[in-house]
Amino acid sequence: MLYFVIKALHIVSDFLLIGGMLINAFVIGMVPPTIRVGVITALRRYDRIVTTAALAGAWIFGLWLIFGWVGFSQGWLHAKLVFVVLLSALHGMQQASMRRMEADPKLDPNAFVRAGIPIILVSTLVVICLAVIKPF
């Protein structure tokens, strides 16, 4: 029973994290500099409260599942962790870009952060496929 509760909390955290990261990527890449400051100010508050908490929850519940039930012996989990670390790093880079863009609205983010939407979607698809199919 506890396994299913932890797994559900992990999945809910994942949904909130990916949704928040996609909103960040959209605002960073698509919002024009003339209205950027107001939008980013509101989004940064949401990101700190919801998306960052979801990132922490995804890591905590995911590691709880690994140490409690799955173990580190399966190759699919190692591959999944590579993409999870990539997404975590991208979230940190998004936060830094939004902080800098709030201070200077004409500043553009680096190429990795600008390509956030496809990186997030492809990484999420790979993580889901690895977790469901467990190919190796």
PDB file of C-alpha atoms in Angstrom:
ATOM      1  CA  MET A   1       0.000   0.000   0.000  1.00  0.00           C
ATOM      2  CA  LEU A   2       2.752   2.445   0.952  1.00  0.00           C
ATOM      3  CA  TYR A   3       4.486   1.738  -2.373  1.00  0.00           C
ATOM      4  CA  PHE A   4       1.447   2.921  -4.341  1.00  0.00           C
ATOM      5  CA  VAL A   5       1.055   6.066  -2.233  1.00  0.00           C
ATOM      6  CA  ILE A   6       4.726   7.005  -2.723  1.00  0.00           C
ATOM      7  CA  LYS A   7       4.482   6.219  -6.440  1.00  0.00           C
ATOM      8  CA  ALA A   8       1.368   8.400  -6.781  1.00  0.00           C
ATOM      9  CA  LEU A   9       3.068  11.275  -4.940  1.00  0.00           C
ATOM     10  CA  HIS A  10       6.085  10.876  -7.238  1.00  0.00           C
ATOM     11  CA  ILE A  11       3.887  11.039 -10.348  1.00  0.00           C
ATOM     12  CA  VAL A  12       1.920  14.073  -9.086  1.00  0.00           C
ATOM     13  CA  SER A  13       5.204  15.847  -8.343  1.00  0.00           C
ATOM     14  CA  ASP A  14       6.413  14.977 -11.846  1.00  0.00           C
ATOM     15  CA  PHE A  15       3.287  16.440 -13.456  1.00  0.00           C
ATOM     16  CA  LEU A  16       3.610  19.689 -11.499  1.00  0.00           C
ATOM     17  CA  LEU A  17       7.326  19.907 -12.279  1.00  0.00           C
ATOM     18  CA  ILE A  18       6.990  19.351 -16.020  1.00  0.00           C
ATOM     19  CA  GLY A  19       4.032  21.744 -16.239  1.00  0.00           C
ATOM     20  CA  GLY A  20       5.938  24.458 -14.398  1.00  0.00           C
ATOM     21  CA  MET A  21       9.054  23.938 -16.502  1.00  0.00           C
ATOM     22  CA  LEU A  22       7.021  24.183 -19.716  1.00  0.00           C
ATOM     23  CA  ILE A  23       5.449  27.440 -18.509  1.00  0.00           C
ATOM     24  CA  ASN A  24       8.937  28.757 -17.688  1.00  0.00           C
ATOM     25  CA  ALA A  25      10.242  27.740 -21.113  1.00  0.00           C
ATOM     26  CA  PHE A  26       7.313  29.402 -22.856  1.00  0.00           C
ATOM     27  CA  VAL A  27       7.717  32.673 -20.976  1.00  0.00           C
ATOM     28  CA  ILE A  28      11.503  32.707 -21.388  1.00  0.00           C
ATOM     29  CA  GLY A  29      11.328  32.039 -25.107  1.00  0.00           C
ATOM     30  CA  MET A  30       8.134  33.717 -26.265  1.00  0.00           C
ATOM     31  CA  VAL A  31       7.255  36.746 -24.131  1.00  0.00           C
ATOM     32  CA  PRO A  32       8.423  40.036 -25.706  1.00  0.00           C
ATOM     33  CA  PRO A  33      10.799  42.259 -23.706  1.00  0.00           C
ATOM     34  CA  THR A  34       8.199  45.026 -23.365  1.00  0.00           C
ATOM     35  CA  ILE A  35       6.018  42.998 -20.975  1.00  0.00           C
ATOM     36  CA  ARG A  36       8.666  40.553 -19.778  1.00  0.00           C
ATOM     37  CA  VAL A  37       9.314  42.052 -16.323  1.00  0.00           C
ATOM     38  CA  GLY A  38       5.736  41.825 -15.054  1.00  0.00           C
ATOM     39  CA  VAL A  39       5.207  38.328 -16.403  1.00  0.00           C
ATOM     40  CA  ILE A  40       8.505  37.034 -15.050  1.00  0.00           C
ATOM     41  CA  THR A  41       7.913  38.589 -11.641  1.00  0.00           C
ATOM     42  CA  ALA A  42       4.617  36.721 -11.304  1.00  0.00           C
ATOM     43  CA  LEU A  43       6.058  33.525 -12.741  1.00  0.00           C
ATOM     44  CA  ARG A  44       9.088  33.513 -10.454  1.00  0.00           C
ATOM     45  CA  ARG A  45       6.813  33.471  -7.396  1.00  0.00           C
ATOM     46  CA  TYR A  46       4.874  30.515  -8.819  1.00  0.00           C
ATOM     47  CA  ASP A  47       8.130  28.789  -9.746  1.00  0.00           C
ATOM     48  CA  ARG A  48       9.548  29.158  -6.234  1.00  0.00           C
ATOM     49  CA  ILE A  49       6.374  27.930  -4.525  1.00  0.00           C
ATOM     50  CA  VAL A  50       5.081  25.207  -6.849  1.00  0.00           C
ATOM     51  CA  THR A  51       7.675  24.094  -9.397  1.00  0.00           C
ATOM     52  CA  THR A  52      10.648  24.006  -7.033  1.00  0.00           C
ATOM     53  CA  ALA A  53       8.580  22.146  -4.418  1.00  0.00           C
ATOM     54  CA  ALA A  54       7.526  19.681  -7.127  1.00  0.00           C
ATOM     55  CA  LEU A  55      11.174  19.175  -8.093  1.00  0.00           C
ATOM     56  CA  ALA A  56      12.028  18.426  -4.469  1.00  0.00           C
ATOM     57  CA  GLY A  57       9.046  16.072  -4.193  1.00  0.00           C
ATOM     58  CA  ALA A  58       9.963  14.245  -7.395  1.00  0.00           C
ATOM     59  CA  TRP A  59      13.499  13.658  -6.124  1.00  0.00           C
ATOM     60  CA  ILE A  60      12.446  12.693  -2.590  1.00  0.00           C
ATOM     61  CA  PHE A  61       9.695  10.286  -3.629  1.00  0.00           C
ATOM     62  CA  GLY A  62      11.765   8.919  -6.518  1.00  0.00           C
ATOM     63  CA  LEU A  63      14.727   8.176  -4.280  1.00  0.00           C
ATOM     64  CA  TRP A  64      12.360   6.668  -1.702  1.00  0.00           C
ATOM     65  CA  LEU A  65      11.064   4.314  -4.396  1.00  0.00           C
ATOM     66  CA  ILE A  66      14.598   3.428  -5.483  1.00  0.00           C
ATOM     67  CA  PHE A  67      15.925   2.707  -2.004  1.00  0.00           C
ATOM     68  CA  GLY A  68      12.727   1.088  -0.754  1.00  0.00           C
ATOM     69  CA  TRP A  69      11.669  -1.121  -3.639  1.00  0.00           C
ATOM     70  CA  VAL A  70      13.495  -0.866  -6.977  1.00  0.00           C
ATOM     71  CA  GLY A  71      17.232  -0.757  -6.242  1.00  0.00           C
ATOM     72  CA  PHE A  72      20.040   0.474  -8.467  1.00  0.00           C
ATOM     73  CA  SER A  73      20.699  -2.806 -10.287  1.00  0.00           C
ATOM     74  CA  GLN A  74      18.592  -2.156 -13.389  1.00  0.00           C
ATOM     75  CA  GLY A  75      20.042  -0.355 -16.410  1.00  0.00           C
ATOM     76  CA  TRP A  76      16.863   1.497 -17.346  1.00  0.00           C
ATOM     77  CA  LEU A  77      17.013   3.337 -14.026  1.00  0.00           C
ATOM     78  CA  HIS A  78      20.543   4.569 -14.716  1.00  0.00           C
ATOM     79  CA  ALA A  79      19.440   5.909 -18.107  1.00  0.00           C
ATOM     80  CA  LYS A  80      16.364   7.507 -16.527  1.00  0.00           C
ATOM     81  CA  LEU A  81      18.487   9.253 -13.910  1.00  0.00           C
ATOM     82  CA  VAL A  82      20.591  10.868 -16.658  1.00  0.00           C
ATOM     83  CA  PHE A  83      17.480  12.536 -18.072  1.00  0.00           C
ATOM     84  CA  VAL A  84      16.184  13.443 -14.606  1.00  0.00           C
ATOM     85  CA  VAL A  85      19.471  15.196 -13.810  1.00  0.00           C
ATOM     86  CA  LEU A  86      19.261  16.978 -17.192  1.00  0.00           C
ATOM     87  CA  LEU A  87      15.756  18.236 -16.368  1.00  0.00           C
ATOM     88  CA  SER A  88      16.844  19.324 -12.888  1.00  0.00           C
ATOM     89  CA  ALA A  89      19.780  21.250 -14.334  1.00  0.00           C
ATOM     90  CA  LEU A  90      17.534  22.873 -16.932  1.00  0.00           C
ATOM     91  CA  HIS A  91      15.169  24.008 -14.180  1.00  0.00           C
ATOM     92  CA  GLY A  92      18.043  25.655 -12.333  1.00  0.00           C
ATOM     93  CA  MET A  93      19.161  27.356 -15.537  1.00  0.00           C
ATOM     94  CA  GLN A  94      15.604  28.559 -16.151  1.00  0.00           C
ATOM     95  CA  GLN A  95      15.473  30.089 -12.676  1.00  0.00           C
ATOM     96  CA  ALA A  96      18.793  31.865 -13.226  1.00  0.00           C
ATOM     97  CA  SER A  97      17.685  33.149 -16.641  1.00  0.00           C
ATOM     98  CA  MET A  98      14.408  34.479 -15.268  1.00  0.00           C
ATOM     99  CA  ARG A  99      16.214  36.235 -12.421  1.00  0.00           C
ATOM    100  CA  ARG A 100      18.618  37.906 -14.879  1.00  0.00           C
ATOM    101  CA  MET A 101      15.834  38.733 -17.353  1.00  0.00           C
ATOM    102  CA  GLU A 102      13.775  40.322 -14.590  1.00  0.00           C
ATOM    103  CA  ALA A 103      16.696  42.640 -13.816  1.00  0.00           C
ATOM    104  CA  ASP A 104      17.417  43.336 -17.520  1.00  0.00           C
ATOM    105  CA  PRO A 105      14.380  42.670 -19.784  1.00  0.00           C
ATOM    106  CA  LYS A 106      16.423  42.996 -22.982  1.00  0.00           C
ATOM    107  CA  LEU A 107      18.716  40.132 -21.987  1.00  0.00           C
ATOM    108  CA  ASP A 108      18.216  36.882 -23.890  1.00  0.00           C
ATOM    109  CA  PRO A 109      18.820  33.458 -22.314  1.00  0.00           C
ATOM    110  CA  ASN A 110      21.448  31.035 -23.564  1.00  0.00           C
ATOM    111  CA  ALA A 111      20.667  28.543 -26.331  1.00  0.00           C
ATOM    112  CA  PHE A 112      20.081  25.579 -23.992  1.00  0.00           C
ATOM    113  CA  VAL A 113      17.417  27.469 -22.035  1.00  0.00           C
ATOM    114  CA  ARG A 114      15.841  28.862 -25.227  1.00  0.00           C
ATOM    115  CA  ALA A 115      15.455  25.282 -26.502  1.00  0.00           C
ATOM    116  CA  GLY A 116      13.674  24.338 -23.277  1.00  0.00           C
ATOM    117  CA  ILE A 117      10.334  23.177 -24.686  1.00  0.00           C
ATOM    118  CA  PRO A 118      11.680  20.416 -26.975  1.00  0.00           C
ATOM    119  CA  ILE A 119      14.273  19.366 -24.385  1.00  0.00           C
ATOM    120  CA  ILE A 120      11.586  19.040 -21.705  1.00  0.00           C
ATOM    121  CA  LEU A 121       9.143  17.171 -23.951  1.00  0.00           C
ATOM    122  CA  VAL A 122      11.699  14.715 -25.358  1.00  0.00           C
ATOM    123  CA  SER A 123      13.269  14.079 -21.940  1.00  0.00           C
ATOM    124  CA  THR A 124       9.847  13.492 -20.398  1.00  0.00           C
ATOM    125  CA  LEU A 125       8.929  11.066 -23.162  1.00  0.00           C
ATOM    126  CA  VAL A 126      12.195   9.154 -22.710  1.00  0.00           C
ATOM    127  CA  VAL A 127      11.774   9.016 -18.919  1.00  0.00           C
ATOM    128  CA  ILE A 128       8.200   7.725 -19.227  1.00  0.00           C
ATOM    129  CA  CYS A 129       9.183   5.103 -21.807  1.00  0.00           C
ATOM    130  CA  LEU A 130      12.098   3.908 -19.668  1.00  0.00           C
ATOM    131  CA  ALA A 131       9.944   3.712 -16.522  1.00  0.00           C
ATOM    132  CA  VAL A 132       7.051   1.892 -18.209  1.00  0.00           C
ATOM    133  CA  ILE A 133       8.815  -0.389 -20.680  1.00  0.00           C
ATOM    134  CA  LYS A 134      11.998  -1.057 -18.641  1.00  0.00           C
ATOM    135  CA  PRO A 135      13.891  -2.124 -21.793  1.00  0.00           C
ATOM    136  CA  PHE A 136      17.122  -3.180 -20.058  1.00  0.00           C
TER     137      PHE A 136
END
